[in-house]
PDB file of C-alpha atoms in Angstrom:
ATOM      1  CA  UNK A   4       5.917 -15.220  -6.270  1.00 87.00           C
ATOM      2  CA  UNK A   5       9.475 -14.012  -6.722  1.00 92.00           C
ATOM      3  CA  UNK A   6      10.298 -10.304  -6.419  1.00 91.00           C
ATOM      4  CA  UNK A   7      10.585  -8.988  -9.937  1.00 91.00           C
ATOM      5  CA  UNK A   8      11.917  -5.394  -9.306  1.00 92.00           C
ATOM      6  CA  UNK A   9      15.092  -3.935  -7.951  1.00 94.00           C
ATOM      7  CA  UNK A  10      14.479  -0.159  -7.582  1.00 96.00           C
ATOM      8  CA  UNK A  11      11.487   1.533  -5.941  1.00 96.00           C
ATOM      9  CA  UNK A  12      10.823   5.228  -6.457  1.00 96.00           C
ATOM     10  CA  UNK A  13       8.022   7.753  -6.010  1.00 96.00           C
ATOM     11  CA  UNK A  14       7.281  10.046  -9.022  1.00 96.00           C
ATOM     12  CA  UNK A  15       5.273  13.261  -9.160  1.00 95.00           C
ATOM     13  CA  UNK A  16       2.544  13.229 -11.737  1.00 91.00           C
ATOM     14  CA  UNK A  17       0.026  15.820 -12.873  1.00 88.00           C
ATOM     15  CA  UNK A  18      -2.761  14.194 -10.950  1.00 89.00           C
ATOM     16  CA  UNK A  19      -0.835  12.942  -7.918  1.00 94.00           C
ATOM     17  CA  UNK A  20       2.007  10.674  -6.870  1.00 97.00           C
ATOM     18  CA  UNK A  21       2.910   7.301  -8.282  1.00 96.00           C
ATOM     19  CA  UNK A  22       5.020   4.449  -7.037  1.00 97.00           C
ATOM     20  CA  UNK A  23       7.539   3.287  -9.703  1.00 96.00           C
ATOM     21  CA  UNK A  24       9.090  -0.198  -9.875  1.00 96.00           C
ATOM     22  CA  UNK A  25      12.231  -0.091 -12.010  1.00 95.00           C
ATOM     23  CA  UNK A  26      10.718   2.975 -13.802  1.00 94.00           C
ATOM     24  CA  UNK A  27       7.355   1.380 -14.408  1.00 95.00           C
ATOM     25  CA  UNK A  28       4.181   2.816 -12.744  1.00 95.00           C
ATOM     26  CA  UNK A  29       2.355   0.533 -10.299  1.00 96.00           C
ATOM     27  CA  UNK A  30      -1.302  -0.144 -11.141  1.00 96.00           C
ATOM     28  CA  UNK A  31      -4.085  -1.176  -8.856  1.00 96.00           C
ATOM     29  CA  UNK A  32      -5.327  -4.721  -8.728  1.00 94.00           C
ATOM     30  CA  UNK A  33      -8.066  -3.795 -11.127  1.00 96.00           C
ATOM     31  CA  UNK A  34      -5.379  -2.348 -13.463  1.00 96.00           C
ATOM     32  CA  UNK A  35      -6.260   1.308 -12.887  1.00 96.00           C
ATOM     33  CA  UNK A  36      -3.497   3.907 -12.447  1.00 94.00           C
ATOM     34  CA  UNK A  37      -2.549   3.908  -8.751  1.00 96.00           C
ATOM     35  CA  UNK A  38      -2.263   7.696  -8.286  1.00 96.00           C
ATOM     36  CA  UNK A  39      -2.091   8.765  -4.670  1.00 97.00           C
ATOM     37  CA  UNK A  40      -2.931  12.317  -3.449  1.00 96.00           C
ATOM     38  CA  UNK A  41       0.191  13.024  -1.473  1.00 96.00           C
ATOM     39  CA  UNK A  42       3.836  12.129  -1.348  1.00 96.00           C
ATOM     40  CA  UNK A  43       3.639  10.670   2.189  1.00 97.00           C
ATOM     41  CA  UNK A  44       0.872   8.317   1.055  1.00 97.00           C
ATOM     42  CA  UNK A  45       2.865   7.236  -1.972  1.00 97.00           C
ATOM     43  CA  UNK A  46       5.877   6.643   0.279  1.00 97.00           C
ATOM     44  CA  UNK A  47       3.912   4.327   2.556  1.00 97.00           C
ATOM     45  CA  UNK A  48       3.076   2.156  -0.458  1.00 97.00           C
ATOM     46  CA  UNK A  49       6.591   2.439  -1.854  1.00 97.00           C
ATOM     47  CA  UNK A  50       8.054   1.248   1.507  1.00 97.00           C
ATOM     48  CA  UNK A  51       5.978  -1.935   1.310  1.00 97.00           C
ATOM     49  CA  UNK A  52       7.374  -2.718  -2.150  1.00 96.00           C
ATOM     50  CA  UNK A  53      10.930  -1.770  -1.040  1.00 95.00           C
ATOM     51  CA  UNK A  54      10.610  -3.984   2.065  1.00 95.00           C
ATOM     52  CA  UNK A  55       9.891  -7.268   0.191  1.00 94.00           C
ATOM     53  CA  UNK A  56      12.475  -9.996   0.177  1.00 93.00           C
ATOM     54  CA  UNK A  57      13.172 -12.433  -2.599  1.00 92.00           C
ATOM     55  CA  UNK A  58       9.663 -13.881  -2.125  1.00 94.00           C
ATOM     56  CA  UNK A  59       6.739 -11.446  -2.183  1.00 94.00           C
ATOM     57  CA  UNK A  60       4.445 -11.536   0.827  1.00 94.00           C
ATOM     58  CA  UNK A  61       0.983 -10.449  -0.328  1.00 92.00           C
ATOM     59  CA  UNK A  62      -0.145  -9.974   3.286  1.00 91.00           C
ATOM     60  CA  UNK A  63       2.388  -7.195   3.852  1.00 94.00           C
ATOM     61  CA  UNK A  64       0.820  -4.756   1.326  1.00 96.00           C
ATOM     62  CA  UNK A  65      -1.599  -3.192   3.750  1.00 97.00           C
ATOM     63  CA  UNK A  66      -1.335   0.418   2.496  1.00 98.00           C
ATOM     64  CA  UNK A  67      -1.319  -0.653  -1.130  1.00 97.00           C
ATOM     65  CA  UNK A  68      -4.533  -2.558  -0.522  1.00 97.00           C
ATOM     66  CA  UNK A  69      -6.234   0.430   1.042  1.00 98.00           C
ATOM     67  CA  UNK A  70      -5.123   2.615  -1.882  1.00 98.00           C
ATOM     68  CA  UNK A  71      -6.465   0.054  -4.377  1.00 98.00           C
ATOM     69  CA  UNK A  72      -9.696  -0.236  -2.374  1.00 98.00           C
ATOM     70  CA  UNK A  73     -10.077   3.588  -2.566  1.00 98.00           C
ATOM     71  CA  UNK A  74      -9.551   3.680  -6.364  1.00 98.00           C
ATOM     72  CA  UNK A  75     -11.157   0.455  -7.502  1.00 98.00           C
ATOM     73  CA  UNK A  76     -14.098   0.191  -5.039  1.00 98.00           C
ATOM     74  CA  UNK A  77     -14.858   3.311  -2.996  1.00 98.00           C
ATOM     75  CA  UNK A  78     -14.582   5.668  -5.963  1.00 97.00           C
ATOM     76  CA  UNK A  79     -17.141   3.646  -7.878  1.00 96.00           C
ATOM     77  CA  UNK A  80     -19.773   3.766  -5.110  1.00 97.00           C
ATOM     78  CA  UNK A  81     -19.031   6.598  -2.612  1.00 97.00           C
ATOM     79  CA  UNK A  82     -22.688   6.851  -1.530  1.00 97.00           C
ATOM     80  CA  UNK A  83     -22.912   3.185  -0.823  1.00 97.00           C
ATOM     81  CA  UNK A  84     -19.812   3.213   1.394  1.00 98.00           C
ATOM     82  CA  UNK A  85     -20.995   6.292   3.255  1.00 98.00           C
ATOM     83  CA  UNK A  86     -24.241   4.516   3.997  1.00 97.00           C
ATOM     84  CA  UNK A  87     -22.293   1.508   5.310  1.00 97.00           C
ATOM     85  CA  UNK A  88     -20.331   3.795   7.573  1.00 98.00           C
ATOM     86  CA  UNK A  89     -23.447   5.507   8.815  1.00 97.00           C
ATOM     87  CA  UNK A  90     -24.924   2.087   9.698  1.00 96.00           C
ATOM     88  CA  UNK A  91     -22.137   1.804  12.308  1.00 96.00           C
ATOM     89  CA  UNK A  92     -23.389   5.064  13.811  1.00 94.00           C
ATOM     90  CA  UNK A  93     -26.784   3.413  14.352  1.00 93.00           C
ATOM     91  CA  UNK A  94     -25.226   0.666  16.476  1.00 93.00           C
ATOM     92  CA  UNK A  95     -22.071   2.459  17.686  1.00 96.00           C
ATOM     93  CA  UNK A  96     -20.287   0.467  20.363  1.00 95.00           C
ATOM     94  CA  UNK A  97     -19.593   3.574  22.429  1.00 97.00           C
ATOM     95  CA  UNK A  98     -23.326   4.387  22.709  1.00 96.00           C
ATOM     96  CA  UNK A  99     -24.233   0.993  24.291  1.00 95.00           C
ATOM     97  CA  UNK A 100     -23.296   0.899  27.963  1.00 95.00           C
ATOM     98  CA  UNK A 101     -23.637  -1.572  30.796  1.00 95.00           C
ATOM     99  CA  UNK A 102     -26.290  -1.018  33.466  1.00 95.00           C
ATOM    100  CA  UNK A 103     -25.402   2.015  35.611  1.00 94.00           C
ATOM    101  CA  UNK A 104     -24.964  -0.142  38.780  1.00 94.00           C
ATOM    102  CA  UNK A 105     -22.236  -2.254  37.181  1.00 94.00           C
ATOM    103  CA  UNK A 106     -18.518  -1.520  37.595  1.00 94.00           C
ATOM    104  CA  UNK A 107     -18.078  -1.780  33.825  1.00 96.00           C
ATOM    105  CA  UNK A 108     -20.402   1.163  33.372  1.00 96.00           C
ATOM    106  CA  UNK A 109     -18.031   3.444  35.266  1.00 96.00           C
ATOM    107  CA  UNK A 110     -15.163   2.374  33.080  1.00 96.00           C
ATOM    108  CA  UNK A 111     -17.230   3.065  29.950  1.00 97.00           C
ATOM    109  CA  UNK A 112     -18.241   6.444  31.250  1.00 97.00           C
ATOM    110  CA  UNK A 113     -14.649   7.391  32.015  1.00 97.00           C
ATOM    111  CA  UNK A 114     -13.217   6.218  28.672  1.00 98.00           C
ATOM    112  CA  UNK A 115     -16.054   6.514  26.219  1.00 98.00           C
ATOM    113  CA  UNK A 116     -17.888   9.647  27.227  1.00 98.00           C
ATOM    114  CA  UNK A 117     -15.061  12.085  26.371  1.00 98.00           C
ATOM    115  CA  UNK A 118     -14.759  10.553  22.883  1.00 98.00           C
ATOM    116  CA  UNK A 119     -18.504  10.710  22.240  1.00 98.00           C
ATOM    117  CA  UNK A 120     -18.878  14.245  23.536  1.00 98.00           C
ATOM    118  CA  UNK A 121     -15.926  15.433  21.431  1.00 98.00           C
ATOM    119  CA  UNK A 122     -17.633  13.923  18.395  1.00 98.00           C
ATOM    120  CA  UNK A 123     -20.956  15.647  19.258  1.00 98.00           C
ATOM    121  CA  UNK A 124     -19.195  19.004  19.718  1.00 98.00           C
ATOM    122  CA  UNK A 125     -17.306  18.699  16.403  1.00 97.00           C
ATOM    123  CA  UNK A 126     -20.469  18.005  14.420  1.00 96.00           C
ATOM    124  CA  UNK A 127     -23.042  20.028  16.384  1.00 96.00           C
ATOM    125  CA  UNK A 128     -25.279  17.030  17.195  1.00 97.00           C
ATOM    126  CA  UNK A 129     -26.252  14.731  19.917  1.00 97.00           C
ATOM    127  CA  UNK A 130     -26.096  10.910  20.095  1.00 97.00           C
ATOM    128  CA  UNK A 131     -28.332   8.686  22.128  1.00 96.00           C
ATOM    129  CA  UNK A 132     -26.712   6.504  24.820  1.00 96.00           C
ATOM    130  CA  UNK A 133     -28.468   3.446  26.187  1.00 94.00           C
ATOM    131  CA  UNK A 134     -27.798   0.615  28.619  1.00 92.00           C
ATOM    132  CA  UNK A 135     -28.147  -3.002  27.424  1.00 81.00           C
ATOM    133  CA  UNK A 136     -28.223  -4.440  23.918  1.00 78.00           C
ATOM    134  CA  UNK A 137     -31.681  -3.355  22.728  1.00 83.00           C
ATOM    135  CA  UNK A 138     -31.244  -1.210  19.571  1.00 86.00           C
ATOM    136  CA  UNK A 139     -31.971   2.496  19.995  1.00 88.00           C
ATOM    137  CA  UNK A 140     -32.376   4.590  16.863  1.00 92.00           C
ATOM    138  CA  UNK A 141     -30.073   7.533  16.582  1.00 96.00           C
ATOM    139  CA  UNK A 142     -31.662  10.954  15.812  1.00 96.00           C
ATOM    140  CA  UNK A 143     -31.920  11.866  12.097  1.00 96.00           C
ATOM    141  CA  UNK A 144     -30.166  15.116  12.886  1.00 97.00           C
ATOM    142  CA  UNK A 145     -27.117  13.236  14.242  1.00 97.00           C
ATOM    143  CA  UNK A 146     -26.954  10.801  11.337  1.00 97.00           C
ATOM    144  CA  UNK A 147     -27.404  13.644   8.887  1.00 97.00           C
ATOM    145  CA  UNK A 148     -24.524  15.637  10.449  1.00 97.00           C
ATOM    146  CA  UNK A 149     -22.227  12.597  10.290  1.00 98.00           C
ATOM    147  CA  UNK A 150     -23.248  11.970   6.717  1.00 97.00           C
ATOM    148  CA  UNK A 151     -22.327  15.497   5.705  1.00 97.00           C
ATOM    149  CA  UNK A 152     -18.919  15.001   7.354  1.00 96.00           C
ATOM    150  CA  UNK A 153     -18.319  11.796   5.391  1.00 98.00           C
ATOM    151  CA  UNK A 154     -19.325  13.419   2.121  1.00 97.00           C
ATOM    152  CA  UNK A 155     -16.535  15.958   2.492  1.00 96.00           C
ATOM    153  CA  UNK A 156     -13.879  13.272   2.794  1.00 97.00           C
ATOM    154  CA  UNK A 157     -11.874  12.105  -0.196  1.00 96.00           C
ATOM    155  CA  UNK A 158     -11.980   8.569  -1.494  1.00 97.00           C
ATOM    156  CA  UNK A 159      -8.685   7.565   0.224  1.00 98.00           C
ATOM    157  CA  UNK A 160      -9.772   8.829   3.630  1.00 98.00           C
ATOM    158  CA  UNK A 161     -13.096   7.088   3.234  1.00 98.00           C
ATOM    159  CA  UNK A 162     -11.267   3.832   2.426  1.00 98.00           C
ATOM    160  CA  UNK A 163      -9.142   4.176   5.535  1.00 98.00           C
ATOM    161  CA  UNK A 164     -12.229   5.069   7.571  1.00 98.00           C
ATOM    162  CA  UNK A 165     -13.986   1.906   6.480  1.00 98.00           C
ATOM    163  CA  UNK A 166     -11.115  -0.126   8.001  1.00 97.00           C
ATOM    164  CA  UNK A 167     -10.906   2.013  11.099  1.00 98.00           C
ATOM    165  CA  UNK A 168     -14.637   1.921  11.733  1.00 98.00           C
ATOM    166  CA  UNK A 169     -15.109  -1.798  11.097  1.00 97.00           C
ATOM    167  CA  UNK A 170     -12.174  -2.715  13.393  1.00 97.00           C
ATOM    168  CA  UNK A 171     -13.631  -0.497  16.137  1.00 97.00           C
ATOM    169  CA  UNK A 172     -17.320  -1.279  15.359  1.00 96.00           C
ATOM    170  CA  UNK A 173     -17.672   2.440  16.010  1.00 98.00           C
ATOM    171  CA  UNK A 174     -17.885   5.380  13.619  1.00 98.00           C
ATOM    172  CA  UNK A 175     -17.264   7.682  16.553  1.00 98.00           C
ATOM    173  CA  UNK A 176     -13.892   6.000  17.108  1.00 98.00           C
ATOM    174  CA  UNK A 177     -13.105   5.860  13.416  1.00 98.00           C
ATOM    175  CA  UNK A 178     -13.639   9.599  13.009  1.00 98.00           C
ATOM    176  CA  UNK A 179     -11.625  10.345  16.185  1.00 98.00           C
ATOM    177  CA  UNK A 180      -8.712   8.496  14.581  1.00 98.00           C
ATOM    178  CA  UNK A 181      -8.653  11.144  11.814  1.00 97.00           C
ATOM    179  CA  UNK A 182      -7.944  13.988  14.288  1.00 96.00           C
ATOM    180  CA  UNK A 183      -4.505  15.501  14.054  1.00 93.00           C
ATOM    181  CA  UNK A 184      -3.639  14.608  17.662  1.00 94.00           C
ATOM    182  CA  UNK A 185      -5.230  11.138  17.556  1.00 97.00           C
ATOM    183  CA  UNK A 186      -3.667   8.291  19.558  1.00 98.00           C
ATOM    184  CA  UNK A 187      -4.569   5.173  17.598  1.00 97.00           C
ATOM    185  CA  UNK A 188      -3.502   2.803  20.393  1.00 97.00           C
ATOM    186  CA  UNK A 189      -5.682   4.586  22.985  1.00 98.00           C
ATOM    187  CA  UNK A 190      -8.612   4.759  20.568  1.00 98.00           C
ATOM    188  CA  UNK A 191      -8.403   1.075  19.796  1.00 98.00           C
ATOM    189  CA  UNK A 192      -8.185   0.303  23.518  1.00 97.00           C
ATOM    190  CA  UNK A 193     -11.382   2.303  23.939  1.00 98.00           C
ATOM    191  CA  UNK A 194     -13.145   0.372  21.210  1.00 97.00           C
ATOM    192  CA  UNK A 195     -11.911  -2.889  22.743  1.00 96.00           C
ATOM    193  CA  UNK A 196     -12.775  -1.870  26.267  1.00 97.00           C
ATOM    194  CA  UNK A 197     -15.296  -4.579  27.007  1.00 95.00           C
ATOM    195  CA  UNK A 198     -13.051  -7.415  25.770  1.00 93.00           C
ATOM    196  CA  UNK A 199     -10.136  -5.999  27.736  1.00 94.00           C
ATOM    197  CA  UNK A 200     -12.393  -5.734  30.796  1.00 94.00           C
ATOM    198  CA  UNK A 201     -13.241  -9.454  30.498  1.00 91.00           C
ATOM    199  CA  UNK A 202      -9.550 -10.267  30.025  1.00 91.00           C
ATOM    200  CA  UNK A 203      -8.753  -8.400  33.267  1.00 88.00           C
ATOM    201  CA  UNK A 204     -11.345 -10.387  35.141  1.00 89.00           C
ATOM    202  CA  UNK A 205     -10.708 -13.842  33.674  1.00 86.00           C
ATOM    203  CA  UNK A 206      -7.413 -13.650  31.870  1.00 83.00           C
ATOM    204  CA  UNK A 207      -6.627 -13.647  28.187  1.00 78.00           C
ATOM    205  CA  UNK A 208      -5.355 -16.645  26.297  1.00 86.00           C
ATOM    206  CA  UNK A 209      -2.496 -16.499  23.750  1.00 87.00           C
ATOM    207  CA  UNK A 210      -4.719 -16.695  20.645  1.00 91.00           C
ATOM    208  CA  UNK A 211      -7.066 -13.909  21.813  1.00 88.00           C
ATOM    209  CA  UNK A 212      -4.047 -11.758  22.592  1.00 91.00           C
ATOM    210  CA  UNK A 213      -2.518 -12.369  19.183  1.00 93.00           C
ATOM    211  CA  UNK A 214      -5.836 -11.496  17.478  1.00 93.00           C
ATOM    212  CA  UNK A 215      -6.073  -8.345  19.509  1.00 94.00           C
ATOM    213  CA  UNK A 216      -2.548  -7.309  18.525  1.00 95.00           C
ATOM    214  CA  UNK A 217      -3.253  -8.028  14.815  1.00 96.00           C
ATOM    215  CA  UNK A 218      -6.383  -5.829  14.934  1.00 96.00           C
ATOM    216  CA  UNK A 219      -4.513  -3.050  16.738  1.00 97.00           C
ATOM    217  CA  UNK A 220      -1.769  -3.192  14.100  1.00 97.00           C
ATOM    218  CA  UNK A 221      -4.278  -2.888  11.293  1.00 97.00           C
ATOM    219  CA  UNK A 222      -6.068  -0.036  13.105  1.00 98.00           C
ATOM    220  CA  UNK A 223      -2.721   1.818  13.540  1.00 98.00           C
ATOM    221  CA  UNK A 224      -1.768   1.299   9.899  1.00 97.00           C
ATOM    222  CA  UNK A 225      -5.115   2.573   8.617  1.00 98.00           C
ATOM    223  CA  UNK A 226      -4.808   5.662  10.876  1.00 98.00           C
ATOM    224  CA  UNK A 227      -1.333   6.203   9.475  1.00 97.00           C
ATOM    225  CA  UNK A 228      -2.531   6.024   5.869  1.00 98.00           C
ATOM    226  CA  UNK A 229      -5.401   8.431   6.646  1.00 97.00           C
ATOM    227  CA  UNK A 230      -2.856  10.863   8.128  1.00 97.00           C
ATOM    228  CA  UNK A 231      -0.644  10.506   5.081  1.00 97.00           C
ATOM    229  CA  UNK A 232      -3.400  11.165   2.524  1.00 96.00           C
ATOM    230  CA  UNK A 233      -4.478  14.301   4.453  1.00 90.00           C
ATOM    231  CA  UNK A 234      -0.969  15.708   4.437  1.00 86.00           C
ATOM    232  CA  UNK A 235      -0.048  18.742   2.330  1.00 66.00           C
ATOM    233  CA  UNK A 236      -0.129  17.592  -1.296  1.00 55.00           C
ATOM    234  CA  UNK A 237       2.767  19.761  -2.332  1.00 47.00           C
ATOM    235  CA  UNK A 238       5.144  17.886  -0.044  1.00 43.00           C
ATOM    236  CA  UNK A 239       7.838  15.746  -1.595  1.00 40.00           C
TER     237      UNK A 239
END
């Protein structure tokens, strides 16, 4: 599809911020008003429109797609998406360790344990760790505490968190990416620790490396979007 706009602006509205193409407000893919909660979030979306060449690349609208997902999908079923996120807590990657006598276990303890203990301290609960792949149910108190945290988040942060958590296969990592001092690259490396460990031992082929880089890029963009929607709404 050819680019059909020349000017891209961000406009303050009563209910939020809106991207404007040649003075016309952008709508979501379901034709809802695409109102974003902060100016920084709107600018992320606006930059994607402004960065298009003569031909539109649909794959380059990462932040727009998260915004649309928040408005068109998450907002319609917040409880369902919170339940999906909590399901990741039940099988959280960071809670499943190698056997204690394996070298990989020491790496997991070094990298994963600080992230898990920080999550526990932040939410006043305790998560079960186990060795092996046999499922171990998490305590109801822990899942309940995480659920209450998720219920406090806005639709846009929840939408970003769905991407973060699914890429990491870890709600603990997803939530850590929302922290003010979060390092997305380090957090993704933690989530990908076992694959990186295997690559250190046996080498990594080109396709696997490209796939890892693509997932890291998506994780970083989702974290950037979450940071933008949590910025001061009055900015801009």
